[in-house]
């Protein structure tokens, strides 16, 4: 949701952020932050799609997938 807000850890295979997340975001496969989406916290994933107009405020780790 573009008006949604989460405070805490978000962890899932694929994460889509359209609102605001305050906390750590862990995407086992992929994280997408849409235009207008905001993440205030650390991000860790093998594939990050940060669209123009999003906000990322924290440490970003893009790591190779485990094989």
PDB file of C-alpha atoms in Angstrom:
ATOM      1  CA  UNK A   1       0.000   0.000   0.000  1.00  0.00           C
ATOM      2  CA  UNK A   2       1.257   3.474  -0.814  1.00  0.00           C
ATOM      3  CA  UNK A   3      -0.065   4.732   2.535  1.00  0.00           C
ATOM      4  CA  UNK A   4       1.064   1.724   4.598  1.00  0.00           C
ATOM      5  CA  UNK A   5       3.629   2.012   7.385  1.00  0.00           C
ATOM      6  CA  UNK A   6       5.591  -0.777   9.078  1.00  0.00           C
ATOM      7  CA  UNK A   7       7.859  -0.362  12.091  1.00  0.00           C
ATOM      8  CA  UNK A   8       9.989  -3.451  12.655  1.00  0.00           C
ATOM      9  CA  UNK A   9      11.786  -6.152  10.706  1.00  0.00           C
ATOM     10  CA  UNK A  10      10.362  -7.201   7.328  1.00  0.00           C
ATOM     11  CA  UNK A  11      11.615 -10.547   6.005  1.00  0.00           C
ATOM     12  CA  UNK A  12      10.284 -12.494   3.012  1.00  0.00           C
ATOM     13  CA  UNK A  13      11.496 -14.109  -0.203  1.00  0.00           C
ATOM     14  CA  UNK A  14      10.302 -11.051  -2.178  1.00  0.00           C
ATOM     15  CA  UNK A  15       9.548  -7.670  -0.603  1.00  0.00           C
ATOM     16  CA  UNK A  16       7.681  -4.809  -2.326  1.00  0.00           C
ATOM     17  CA  UNK A  17       7.710  -1.423  -0.572  1.00  0.00           C
ATOM     18  CA  UNK A  18       5.249   1.236  -1.689  1.00  0.00           C
ATOM     19  CA  UNK A  19       4.731   2.970   1.658  1.00  0.00           C
ATOM     20  CA  UNK A  20       7.122   3.426   4.580  1.00  0.00           C
ATOM     21  CA  UNK A  21       9.221   0.821   6.377  1.00  0.00           C
ATOM     22  CA  UNK A  22      11.141   1.861   9.482  1.00  0.00           C
ATOM     23  CA  UNK A  23      13.410  -1.061  10.316  1.00  0.00           C
ATOM     24  CA  UNK A  24      15.466  -3.770   8.687  1.00  0.00           C
ATOM     25  CA  UNK A  25      14.290  -5.217   5.353  1.00  0.00           C
ATOM     26  CA  UNK A  26      15.513  -8.677   4.350  1.00  0.00           C
ATOM     27  CA  UNK A  27      14.638 -10.025   0.908  1.00  0.00           C
ATOM     28  CA  UNK A  28      15.825 -13.596   0.358  1.00  0.00           C
ATOM     29  CA  UNK A  29      15.353 -13.206  -3.424  1.00  0.00           C
ATOM     30  CA  UNK A  30      14.499  -9.573  -4.186  1.00  0.00           C
ATOM     31  CA  UNK A  31      13.494  -6.201  -2.749  1.00  0.00           C
ATOM     32  CA  UNK A  32      11.648  -3.606  -4.822  1.00  0.00           C
ATOM     33  CA  UNK A  33      11.155  -0.067  -3.515  1.00  0.00           C
ATOM     34  CA  UNK A  34       8.597   1.733  -5.647  1.00  0.00           C
ATOM     35  CA  UNK A  35       8.534   5.415  -6.578  1.00  0.00           C
ATOM     36  CA  UNK A  36       7.331   7.163  -3.417  1.00  0.00           C
ATOM     37  CA  UNK A  37       8.349   4.232  -1.188  1.00  0.00           C
ATOM     38  CA  UNK A  38      10.635   4.812   1.791  1.00  0.00           C
ATOM     39  CA  UNK A  39      12.914   2.506   3.756  1.00  0.00           C
ATOM     40  CA  UNK A  40      14.547   3.921   6.878  1.00  0.00           C
ATOM     41  CA  UNK A  41      16.804   1.099   7.998  1.00  0.00           C
ATOM     42  CA  UNK A  42      19.175  -1.504   6.649  1.00  0.00           C
ATOM     43  CA  UNK A  43      18.422  -3.472   3.481  1.00  0.00           C
ATOM     44  CA  UNK A  44      19.910  -6.890   2.626  1.00  0.00           C
ATOM     45  CA  UNK A  45      19.105  -8.849  -0.557  1.00  0.00           C
ATOM     46  CA  UNK A  46      20.729 -10.417  -3.615  1.00  0.00           C
ATOM     47  CA  UNK A  47      18.626  -8.234  -5.964  1.00  0.00           C
ATOM     48  CA  UNK A  48      17.583  -4.623  -5.270  1.00  0.00           C
ATOM     49  CA  UNK A  49      15.232  -2.677  -7.528  1.00  0.00           C
ATOM     50  CA  UNK A  50      15.156   0.915  -6.243  1.00  0.00           C
ATOM     51  CA  UNK A  51      12.913   2.946  -8.527  1.00  0.00           C
ATOM     52  CA  UNK A  52      13.459   6.628  -9.256  1.00  0.00           C
ATOM     53  CA  UNK A  53      11.751   8.702  -6.572  1.00  0.00           C
ATOM     54  CA  UNK A  54      12.156   6.228  -3.713  1.00  0.00           C
ATOM     55  CA  UNK A  55      14.077   6.914  -0.486  1.00  0.00           C
ATOM     56  CA  UNK A  56      16.648   4.558   1.064  1.00  0.00           C
ATOM     57  CA  UNK A  57      18.142   5.769   4.351  1.00  0.00           C
ATOM     58  CA  UNK A  58      20.379   3.102   5.829  1.00  0.00           C
ATOM     59  CA  UNK A  59      22.994   0.528   4.951  1.00  0.00           C
ATOM     60  CA  UNK A  60      22.388  -1.420   1.730  1.00  0.00           C
ATOM     61  CA  UNK A  61      23.901  -4.868   1.154  1.00  0.00           C
ATOM     62  CA  UNK A  62      23.402  -6.497  -2.233  1.00  0.00           C
ATOM     63  CA  UNK A  63      24.904  -9.961  -1.950  1.00  0.00           C
ATOM     64  CA  UNK A  64      25.239 -12.820  -4.424  1.00  0.00           C
ATOM     65  CA  UNK A  65      22.611 -15.522  -4.050  1.00  0.00           C
ATOM     66  CA  UNK A  66      23.631 -18.630  -2.168  1.00  0.00           C
ATOM     67  CA  UNK A  67      24.291 -21.509  -4.555  1.00  0.00           C
TER      68      UNK A  67
END
